[in-house]
XYZ file of C-alpha atoms in Angstrom:
618
model
C -0.006 -0.170 -0.365
C 1.021 3.527 -0.491
C 3.574 5.006 1.808
C 2.269 7.662 4.508
C 1.707 11.238 2.738
C 2.867 13.033 6.299
C 4.881 15.793 5.510
C 6.959 15.958 8.543
C 7.522 12.336 8.664
C 8.322 11.726 4.880
C 10.911 14.858 4.986
C 12.394 13.324 7.704
C 12.807 10.039 5.469
C 16.255 8.958 4.172
C 15.603 7.820 0.368
C 17.514 4.089 -0.183
C 21.052 4.751 -1.341
C 22.370 2.767 -4.591
C 24.288 0.613 -1.548
C 21.271 -0.237 0.300
C 19.269 -1.521 -2.340
C 21.062 -1.603 -5.781
C 20.960 -4.926 -7.549
C 18.393 -7.817 -7.436
C 19.476 -9.042 -3.634
C 18.550 -11.477 -1.527
C 18.454 -9.869 1.791
C 15.590 -7.930 3.474
C 14.478 -4.134 2.189
C 13.264 -4.010 5.882
C 12.363 -6.205 9.136
C 9.946 -8.916 8.719
C 6.283 -7.823 9.457
C 4.602 -8.941 12.169
C 2.516 -12.227 11.777
C -1.201 -11.975 10.401
C 0.056 -8.352 8.816
C -0.179 -8.920 4.613
C 0.173 -5.477 3.149
C 2.274 -2.691 4.677
C 3.425 0.966 3.879
C 6.666 2.008 5.559
C 7.992 5.422 6.453
C 12.053 4.911 7.031
C 13.411 7.368 8.845
C 17.398 8.352 10.466
C 18.536 9.786 13.386
C 22.126 11.305 13.198
C 24.735 8.862 11.565
C 26.891 10.854 13.927
C 25.332 9.949 16.463
C 24.121 6.521 15.683
C 24.149 4.538 12.701
C 21.137 2.644 13.589
C 17.758 3.096 11.474
C 14.687 3.134 12.226
C 11.765 1.039 10.658
C 8.381 2.402 11.392
C 6.069 0.195 10.139
C 2.188 1.245 8.896
C -0.814 -1.125 7.976
C -2.227 0.367 5.052
C -5.866 0.971 5.844
C -8.447 -0.649 3.348
C -9.900 2.541 2.843
C -6.296 3.558 0.998
C -6.575 3.997 -3.095
C -4.808 2.315 -5.446
C -3.012 5.035 -7.665
C -2.632 4.580 -11.350
C 0.677 4.482 -10.176
C 2.663 2.514 -8.329
C 5.703 0.359 -7.706
C 5.086 -3.000 -5.512
C 8.031 -4.589 -4.134
C 8.632 -8.313 -2.070
C 9.726 -6.945 1.345
C 12.328 -9.726 1.709
C 14.742 -9.878 -1.402
C 13.365 -10.614 -5.387
C 10.410 -12.413 -6.051
C 8.973 -11.110 -8.448
C 9.227 -13.884 -11.081
C 9.573 -11.750 -13.775
C 9.060 -15.498 -16.631
C 10.721 -12.718 -18.940
C 13.525 -14.704 -21.184
C 16.004 -15.374 -18.505
C 13.702 -16.418 -15.802
C 14.949 -13.412 -13.812
C 13.704 -12.559 -10.276
C 13.408 -8.373 -9.264
C 12.617 -6.777 -6.310
C 9.558 -4.727 -7.360
C 7.299 -3.886 -11.181
C 5.802 -1.098 -11.480
C 2.675 0.093 -13.072
C 1.180 3.464 -14.799
C -1.828 2.514 -15.588
C -2.791 -0.709 -17.600
C 0.726 -2.034 -18.459
C 3.900 -2.415 -16.422
C 6.200 0.475 -17.080
C 9.790 -1.160 -15.219
C 10.782 -4.242 -13.243
C 14.069 -4.582 -10.299
C 14.967 -3.011 -7.609
C 14.077 -0.103 -5.678
C 15.815 2.342 -5.458
C 16.124 1.879 -10.057
C 12.702 1.787 -10.135
C 12.509 5.124 -8.362
C 15.604 6.722 -9.635
C 14.438 5.851 -13.545
C 10.738 7.386 -12.312
C 12.005 10.649 -11.265
C 13.950 10.594 -14.605
C 10.218 9.796 -16.571
C 8.599 12.426 -14.898
C 11.348 14.435 -15.628
C 11.396 14.051 -19.303
C 7.319 14.139 -19.398
C 7.617 17.501 -17.236
C 4.638 16.175 -15.166
C 4.696 15.765 -11.294
C 2.853 12.714 -9.944
C 4.052 10.213 -7.298
C 5.869 6.731 -7.376
C 3.254 5.016 -4.467
C 5.431 1.780 -3.472
C 3.304 -1.164 -2.146
C 4.576 -4.503 -0.541
C 3.881 -7.673 -0.043
C 3.935 -10.313 2.721
C 6.812 -11.405 3.681
C 6.617 -14.751 2.533
C 4.075 -14.006 -0.766
C 5.463 -14.155 -3.875
C 4.153 -12.307 -7.333
C 4.242 -14.096 -10.682
C 2.059 -13.030 -14.271
C -1.622 -13.439 -14.313
C -2.039 -17.227 -14.842
C -3.656 -18.277 -18.063
C -5.682 -21.805 -18.102
C -4.623 -23.246 -21.859
C -7.797 -25.659 -21.834
C -11.173 -25.002 -20.145
C -14.884 -25.118 -20.692
C -16.443 -21.029 -19.074
C -19.701 -21.536 -19.551
C -20.219 -25.349 -18.778
C -18.558 -24.846 -15.267
C -21.056 -22.418 -14.405
C -23.401 -25.021 -15.168
C -21.568 -27.483 -12.953
C -21.776 -25.172 -10.526
C -25.924 -25.901 -10.379
C -25.980 -30.029 -9.518
C -22.347 -31.381 -9.258
C -21.979 -34.681 -10.315
C -18.785 -35.730 -9.118
C -17.135 -37.477 -6.397
C -19.753 -40.083 -6.349
C -19.228 -43.642 -5.620
C -21.981 -45.519 -7.297
C -25.644 -44.775 -9.805
C -27.791 -44.977 -6.445
C -25.842 -42.554 -5.190
C -25.610 -40.512 -8.434
C -29.092 -40.467 -8.830
C -29.883 -39.600 -5.410
C -28.227 -36.752 -5.692
C -30.615 -36.120 -8.442
C -33.039 -36.259 -6.506
C -32.441 -34.384 -4.047
C -31.440 -31.372 -6.484
C -35.464 -31.556 -7.715
C -36.646 -31.119 -4.013
C -34.158 -28.517 -3.215
C -36.182 -26.363 -6.116
C -39.910 -25.744 -6.071
C -40.324 -24.218 -9.336
C -38.496 -27.771 -10.427
C -40.281 -29.677 -8.172
C -43.516 -29.302 -8.733
C -42.694 -29.000 -12.518
C -41.639 -32.478 -14.275
C -42.002 -31.312 -17.721
C -39.255 -28.831 -16.462
C -35.184 -30.203 -18.383
C -33.377 -31.334 -15.181
C -29.450 -31.157 -16.227
C -26.359 -32.098 -13.916
C -22.546 -32.630 -14.800
C -19.794 -34.692 -13.730
C -20.361 -38.507 -13.124
C -17.655 -40.250 -13.528
C -18.779 -44.364 -14.009
C -14.865 -45.166 -13.230
C -14.899 -44.406 -10.104
C -17.357 -45.770 -9.144
C -16.969 -49.381 -6.991
C -18.757 -51.210 -9.508
C -17.077 -49.747 -12.388
C -20.349 -49.813 -15.303
C -22.871 -47.438 -17.786
C -26.005 -45.892 -16.300
C -28.820 -46.867 -17.724
C -32.232 -45.400 -17.539
C -33.730 -47.727 -15.837
C -31.998 -45.986 -12.839
C -33.396 -43.070 -13.010
C -36.878 -44.364 -13.163
C -36.045 -46.359 -10.000
C -36.684 -43.771 -8.083
C -39.995 -41.985 -7.440
C -38.785 -37.840 -7.640
C -37.069 -38.656 -11.185
C -39.011 -41.310 -13.405
C -40.576 -39.404 -15.390
C -39.417 -36.207 -16.179
C -36.578 -35.332 -19.445
C -33.525 -35.958 -17.536
C -29.758 -35.000 -19.017
C -26.774 -35.633 -17.145
C -22.999 -35.155 -18.681
C -20.358 -36.989 -17.952
C -16.966 -35.867 -16.159
C -15.060 -35.832 -19.544
C -18.054 -34.587 -21.755
C -17.844 -37.500 -23.985
C -20.794 -39.231 -22.660
C -24.644 -38.295 -21.857
C -27.176 -40.324 -19.415
C -30.695 -39.352 -20.280
C -33.782 -40.596 -19.326
C -36.498 -42.775 -20.396
C -39.027 -39.419 -21.073
C -35.638 -38.162 -22.932
C -35.201 -41.072 -25.359
C -39.146 -41.384 -25.765
C -39.361 -38.050 -27.268
C -36.666 -38.130 -29.503
C -37.253 -39.544 -32.983
C -36.826 -42.193 -33.893
C -32.288 -43.465 -33.245
C -30.077 -44.838 -36.296
C -28.396 -48.155 -36.240
C -24.656 -46.341 -36.147
C -23.560 -43.330 -35.281
C -20.104 -42.242 -37.509
C -17.787 -41.239 -34.983
C -20.093 -41.893 -31.590
C -22.038 -44.639 -29.885
C -25.340 -45.410 -28.176
C -25.163 -47.927 -25.883
C -27.651 -50.418 -26.223
C -29.114 -53.869 -24.350
C -29.041 -57.283 -25.559
C -31.976 -56.688 -27.284
C -30.452 -53.842 -29.426
C -32.747 -51.496 -26.959
C -31.155 -47.810 -26.267
C -30.602 -47.746 -22.529
C -30.053 -43.940 -22.488
C -26.241 -43.085 -22.831
C -24.276 -41.726 -25.813
C -21.299 -41.589 -25.857
C -19.191 -38.678 -28.164
C -21.353 -37.617 -31.885
C -24.329 -39.676 -30.673
C -24.071 -36.470 -27.943
C -25.735 -34.572 -30.656
C -29.024 -36.469 -31.144
C -30.016 -35.698 -27.122
C -32.028 -32.634 -28.045
C -32.131 -29.890 -24.814
C -34.080 -26.308 -24.326
C -31.148 -23.658 -25.030
C -30.489 -21.877 -21.670
C -31.667 -18.141 -21.755
C -29.205 -14.774 -21.307
C -30.001 -14.739 -17.562
C -28.995 -17.875 -17.359
C -25.735 -17.351 -19.678
C -24.605 -14.520 -17.404
C -25.377 -16.595 -14.219
C -23.007 -19.133 -15.559
C -20.024 -16.794 -16.373
C -20.545 -14.661 -13.245
C -19.828 -17.979 -10.846
C -16.955 -19.320 -13.202
C -15.216 -16.019 -13.423
C -15.577 -15.597 -9.595
C -14.587 -18.443 -9.040
C -11.723 -17.900 -11.227
C -10.085 -14.924 -10.347
C -10.171 -16.284 -6.711
C -7.400 -18.661 -8.244
C -5.306 -16.323 -9.812
C -6.689 -16.568 -13.559
C -6.781 -14.176 -15.104
C -7.012 -15.893 -18.628
C -8.677 -18.643 -19.964
C -8.698 -20.443 -23.589
C -12.097 -21.651 -24.086
C -12.405 -24.544 -25.944
C -14.968 -25.159 -28.137
C -17.471 -21.957 -28.824
C -20.063 -23.323 -30.357
C -22.651 -20.655 -32.117
C -24.414 -19.996 -28.767
C -21.238 -19.458 -26.654
C -19.657 -17.196 -29.418
C -23.110 -15.014 -29.700
C -22.622 -14.191 -25.907
C -19.199 -13.331 -25.550
C -19.150 -11.638 -28.096
C -21.865 -10.119 -27.051
C -20.338 -8.733 -23.594
C -17.052 -7.383 -25.274
C -19.642 -5.134 -27.092
C -21.007 -4.149 -23.436
C -17.461 -4.260 -21.960
C -18.823 -6.707 -20.126
C -15.762 -9.512 -19.907
C -14.104 -9.512 -16.514
C -11.244 -12.055 -17.658
C -9.308 -12.648 -20.703
C -11.082 -14.831 -22.662
C -9.319 -17.061 -26.195
C -12.008 -18.833 -27.943
C -11.671 -21.866 -30.379
C -14.866 -21.744 -32.918
C -16.697 -25.314 -32.496
C -16.048 -27.339 -36.192
C -19.195 -28.995 -36.795
C -17.873 -31.534 -38.989
C -21.936 -31.177 -40.548
C -21.236 -27.621 -41.895
C -20.200 -26.461 -44.914
C -16.838 -24.995 -44.782
C -16.837 -21.587 -43.706
C -13.296 -20.420 -43.014
C -12.957 -18.342 -46.129
C -16.093 -15.785 -45.175
C -15.974 -15.694 -41.427
C -13.971 -12.569 -39.959
C -11.694 -13.268 -37.088
C -11.327 -11.699 -33.917
C -8.893 -9.723 -32.366
C -8.335 -7.906 -29.068
C -12.050 -7.203 -28.974
C -13.065 -5.479 -25.555
C -10.341 -3.659 -24.443
C -8.263 -6.968 -25.215
C -10.322 -9.125 -23.808
C -11.855 -11.326 -26.324
C -10.047 -13.245 -29.390
C -11.536 -15.584 -31.398
C -8.959 -16.563 -34.280
C -8.931 -20.633 -33.716
C -10.747 -23.320 -34.479
C -11.358 -26.663 -32.460
C -11.323 -29.730 -34.027
C -12.424 -33.447 -32.508
C -10.193 -35.752 -34.137
C -11.259 -38.593 -31.971
C -12.849 -39.653 -28.429
C -11.709 -40.016 -24.581
C -10.011 -42.318 -22.617
C -12.165 -43.113 -19.461
C -14.768 -43.487 -22.143
C -13.225 -46.042 -24.224
C -13.018 -43.450 -27.284
C -9.651 -42.828 -27.811
C -8.865 -44.033 -31.419
C -5.559 -46.608 -30.780
C -3.664 -48.102 -32.933
C -4.024 -51.372 -31.893
C -7.241 -52.494 -29.610
C -7.534 -51.961 -25.782
C -6.061 -54.109 -23.258
C -9.110 -54.194 -21.243
C -11.485 -54.119 -24.288
C -9.867 -55.964 -27.539
C -12.506 -55.830 -29.235
C -12.569 -52.322 -30.224
C -9.967 -49.604 -30.715
C -12.000 -46.939 -30.126
C -13.045 -44.282 -33.175
C -12.299 -41.096 -34.926
C -14.919 -38.551 -34.480
C -13.356 -36.991 -37.165
C -12.535 -39.010 -40.295
C -8.659 -38.502 -41.068
C -9.731 -37.270 -45.013
C -12.111 -34.705 -43.578
C -9.492 -33.843 -41.218
C -6.217 -33.669 -44.057
C -9.537 -31.818 -46.573
C -10.083 -29.063 -43.576
C -6.814 -28.889 -41.645
C -5.195 -27.155 -44.569
C -7.958 -24.997 -45.742
C -8.602 -23.110 -42.901
C -4.569 -22.865 -42.024
C -4.650 -21.117 -45.870
C -7.466 -19.004 -44.463
C -5.294 -17.998 -41.431
C -7.039 -20.096 -38.815
C -5.156 -21.787 -36.158
C -6.354 -25.244 -35.605
C -6.435 -27.076 -32.380
C -7.494 -30.614 -32.610
C -8.648 -32.748 -29.729
C -6.831 -35.534 -29.487
C -6.311 -38.388 -27.060
C -5.432 -41.650 -28.581
C -1.583 -42.326 -30.455
C -3.665 -43.063 -33.737
C -5.587 -39.353 -33.637
C -2.402 -37.676 -32.502
C -0.819 -39.308 -35.372
C -3.435 -38.698 -38.051
C -3.500 -35.217 -37.182
C -0.009 -35.004 -37.324
C -0.206 -36.477 -40.719
C -2.559 -33.624 -41.786
C -0.450 -31.247 -39.974
C 2.798 -32.083 -41.956
C 0.583 -31.776 -45.336
C -0.771 -28.588 -45.109
C 2.909 -27.555 -44.726
C 2.725 -27.613 -48.931
C 0.728 -25.094 -48.570
C 1.554 -22.907 -45.544
C 3.850 -21.874 -43.065
C 2.559 -24.466 -40.200
C 4.463 -23.195 -37.079
C 4.022 -19.700 -38.102
C 0.001 -20.763 -37.449
C 0.801 -21.969 -33.953
C -1.513 -25.495 -33.902
C -1.867 -26.936 -31.443
C -3.007 -30.405 -30.129
C -5.624 -29.972 -27.396
C -4.625 -32.559 -24.853
C -1.999 -34.597 -26.974
C -2.580 -37.961 -24.390
C -1.599 -41.198 -25.985
C 1.665 -40.537 -28.932
C 3.673 -43.303 -30.216
C 7.817 -42.214 -30.010
C 8.223 -41.793 -33.400
C 4.930 -39.126 -33.225
C 6.734 -37.736 -30.719
C 9.647 -35.429 -32.431
C 6.988 -34.732 -34.920
C 5.782 -31.882 -32.336
C 9.057 -29.234 -32.386
C 9.713 -30.191 -36.193
C 6.733 -29.563 -37.192
C 6.178 -26.570 -34.240
C 2.280 -28.154 -33.071
C 1.562 -27.318 -29.529
C 0.855 -29.400 -27.045
C -1.805 -28.253 -24.500
C -1.706 -30.696 -21.625
C -3.641 -30.951 -19.008
C -1.237 -32.518 -16.244
C -4.316 -33.115 -13.532
C -5.613 -35.384 -15.859
C -2.442 -37.659 -15.550
C -2.662 -38.036 -11.568
C -6.553 -39.174 -12.464
C -5.841 -41.911 -15.102
C -3.517 -43.090 -13.777
C -5.210 -45.269 -11.512
C -6.820 -47.429 -14.575
C -4.174 -46.235 -17.407
C -2.438 -49.543 -17.250
C -4.939 -52.061 -17.595
C -6.686 -50.107 -20.022
C -4.011 -49.689 -22.427
C -0.763 -52.065 -22.022
C 2.637 -51.974 -19.802
C 4.047 -50.256 -22.947
C 2.164 -48.592 -24.747
C 0.840 -46.750 -21.092
C 4.642 -45.274 -21.682
C 3.538 -42.862 -24.089
C 0.528 -41.593 -22.031
C 0.959 -37.777 -20.094
C 4.957 -37.981 -22.120
C 5.345 -34.574 -20.792
C 9.341 -34.721 -20.712
C 9.376 -36.587 -24.184
C 7.921 -34.246 -25.692
C 9.861 -31.179 -24.269
C 12.908 -32.746 -25.395
C 12.107 -32.877 -29.088
C 12.347 -29.482 -28.804
C 7.731 -28.770 -28.852
C 6.161 -25.885 -26.158
C 3.610 -27.269 -23.909
C 1.239 -24.868 -22.727
C -0.679 -26.036 -18.964
C -5.035 -26.215 -18.849
C -7.108 -27.919 -16.652
C -10.098 -28.848 -18.826
C -12.333 -27.564 -16.784
C -15.011 -28.870 -15.095
C -13.323 -31.996 -16.212
C -10.570 -30.755 -13.282
C -10.182 -28.800 -10.808
C -10.027 -25.042 -12.252
C -7.309 -24.069 -9.914
C -4.026 -23.773 -11.840
C -1.904 -24.728 -8.256
C -3.885 -28.185 -8.781
C -1.859 -28.456 -12.434
C 0.829 -27.305 -11.448
C 1.803 -29.342 -8.450
C 0.527 -32.174 -10.691
C 3.665 -31.591 -13.540
C 6.326 -31.924 -11.372
C 5.215 -33.966 -9.272
C 3.007 -36.691 -10.482
C 1.396 -38.042 -7.542
C -1.964 -37.793 -5.854
C -2.632 -34.669 -3.694
C -2.658 -37.318 -0.880
C 1.436 -38.356 -2.708
C 0.251 -41.348 -4.290
C 1.176 -42.588 -7.361
C 0.854 -46.158 -8.947
C 4.683 -46.229 -8.975
C 4.838 -45.143 -5.420
C 5.752 -41.276 -4.050
C 8.095 -40.650 -6.452
C 6.164 -39.903 -8.880
C 4.601 -42.641 -11.662
C 6.636 -42.179 -14.537
C 8.411 -39.468 -12.756
C 10.824 -38.978 -15.757
C 8.241 -37.548 -17.629
C 7.741 -34.801 -14.643
C 8.142 -30.976 -15.657
C 10.791 -28.856 -14.300
C 8.800 -25.738 -11.202
C 10.369 -23.252 -13.963
C 9.087 -25.030 -16.936
C 5.603 -25.400 -15.109
C 5.580 -22.331 -14.677
C 6.032 -20.944 -18.074
C 3.668 -22.971 -19.276
C 0.559 -21.521 -16.983
C 1.803 -17.893 -18.910
C 4.057 -17.039 -21.325
C 3.861 -20.258 -23.167
C -0.334 -19.503 -22.903
C 0.464 -15.976 -24.169
C 2.320 -17.691 -27.302
C -0.342 -19.930 -27.957
C -2.407 -17.473 -28.390
C -0.427 -14.802 -30.521
C -0.107 -12.856 -27.570
C 2.830 -12.842 -26.242
C 3.955 -9.420 -27.155
C 1.335 -7.788 -24.468
C 0.757 -11.115 -22.268
C 2.588 -13.984 -19.880
C 5.681 -11.894 -18.345
C 6.266 -8.481 -16.499
C 7.854 -7.070 -18.665
C 7.866 -2.936 -19.467
C 5.347 -2.058 -21.434
C 3.177 -5.036 -21.388
C -0.619 -5.816 -19.773
C -0.500 -5.470 -15.907
C -1.589 -8.986 -15.697
C -0.658 -10.274 -12.469
C -0.852 -12.931 -9.223
C 0.341 -12.792 -5.399
C 1.014 -15.905 -4.402
C 1.496 -16.752 -0.115
C 4.275 -19.075 -0.647
C 6.904 -19.185 -3.075
C 5.856 -22.318 -5.070
C 9.293 -22.031 -6.703
C 11.022 -23.210 -3.591
C 8.542 -24.891 -0.638
C 8.136 -28.214 -0.794
C 5.712 -30.272 -2.894
C 2.888 -30.809 -0.478
C 2.794 -27.221 0.460
C 1.576 -25.735 -3.307
C -1.869 -26.982 -2.634
C -2.107 -25.207 0.818
C -0.976 -21.904 -1.105
C -3.166 -19.152 -1.532
C -4.107 -17.011 -4.049
C -4.086 -13.177 -1.995
C -4.573 -10.969 -5.149
C -4.961 -11.429 -8.389
C -4.592 -8.177 -11.143
C -5.362 -7.668 -14.447
C -4.656 -4.783 -15.935
C -2.650 -3.130 -12.903
C -6.265 -3.686 -10.839
C -6.973 -6.456 -8.203
C -9.490 -7.912 -8.945
C -9.364 -10.163 -6.084
C -7.787 -9.365 -2.939
C -6.488 -6.194 -2.383
C -3.115 -4.595 -2.906
């Protein structure tokens, strides 16, 4: 917070000398504040050097009414604890914000001197407020989730189904939700929607059926649509199926699960989900979902998200929010690709930096295959635990080889969901084919998830300039069933982060929320440890395939400058460098040095976008 402005005290204060503070020394600028004090102003008074060499430091805790100036310096009291994530991974003592941008970074004395020089050159007088973090706190650039589903997250908070251990427990949660809402309880024609069930976590791993919903008297007879945790399966009630048109025997890129008599049981996988018709949410419902997601995102330090799938409704919503100036977080959107629609890449206008650089939509999201949990990931060889299938491609190789080069010729970034080794290989083939017409690396194509990779394909990431957009928390979720599903050899290519990096590729980190925890520190922890939150893994406390761990520096870059690169914004975002937007986060502990278990208890103190707090205080 600001230094006291009492003139008599200020006149008696001694300015730090170059010998005091020049250089990023790991020494305190002043004594450690008392426990419980996290924001401080200081004034420094010196007794006469002829009488005493003792410098008296007087602390004043800043009151909440103190106004944050448009220009201020934020410093860490115990040495250089601001991680800039610049090209040298530098650490500095202070950052300086002017309006919405960083204008300086370095030792306190240097930034004060340069600020005075700047004011003199502009012939203006503007005081530089100096504020301090708490003694254990650090500052990092604003954090980005590179693969998320914003409005879907907001929807999940209405009736979350994650964490149940059986079909019966899940149905009970649906029942309780219905009974808690009088309008829903009394109107049996209203749709009941929820998200998050995960049959792989149930004590008895099996697909649910609509009969399970009909067995409960409160739930029975209602239109119920429940999305799975990974977003690749819908569990619906009998009423929903009865209201659908006649179902086809097969769905390209999807599956309708049937019983032994060939009747649908109520579960639709991947592309078959598109057959389930639900009423569209109203604009006010979307606003409520968005507000919920943003509030939670700011609380965990997110200043930007890459939304992995704007369908027309979502795209229209975010465009309206940008036009009305209602985007409190940066959103990089991927336009959803509908394989049954006509090609549109040559006639749709891209959005770059709308709403004061809060919204960009210049990429396309294509689904190559399904998910590992639901057995839809496309593999070269059959599943170990289900030799009857190799999974399936949601988009045919022929169509991928057609549309990927076309979108890239028209200047679109192409981001492809690919889980299985076959799906990743097919997409890399398509990117390689596109090289005949365009510079692939200049358009920064991305493989979203890039989960299972053949050794030969790992090398192609670096040579083609393809970005691996990965989710470390998926690794520690899937590690418990992955080897049963893939076998002891093929599983070595699953979530092989180190192998991808060592082949020269750039990795960017996300969570896939609401599939996984939104907190980016959970992903940071998973990336560097490859163990569950309780310190366990199938390979012991050292981590699941520990040779694939990322370093802390790589993980931090994967949440800051690398997602900025992956969204063409590295000149404006991703590091604490003069000229960039002043997005940053204050953390309660130094995640770059504390023991890994303590990372998960680290708190976000303040989240700042364009120099102003959106969560917490400075």
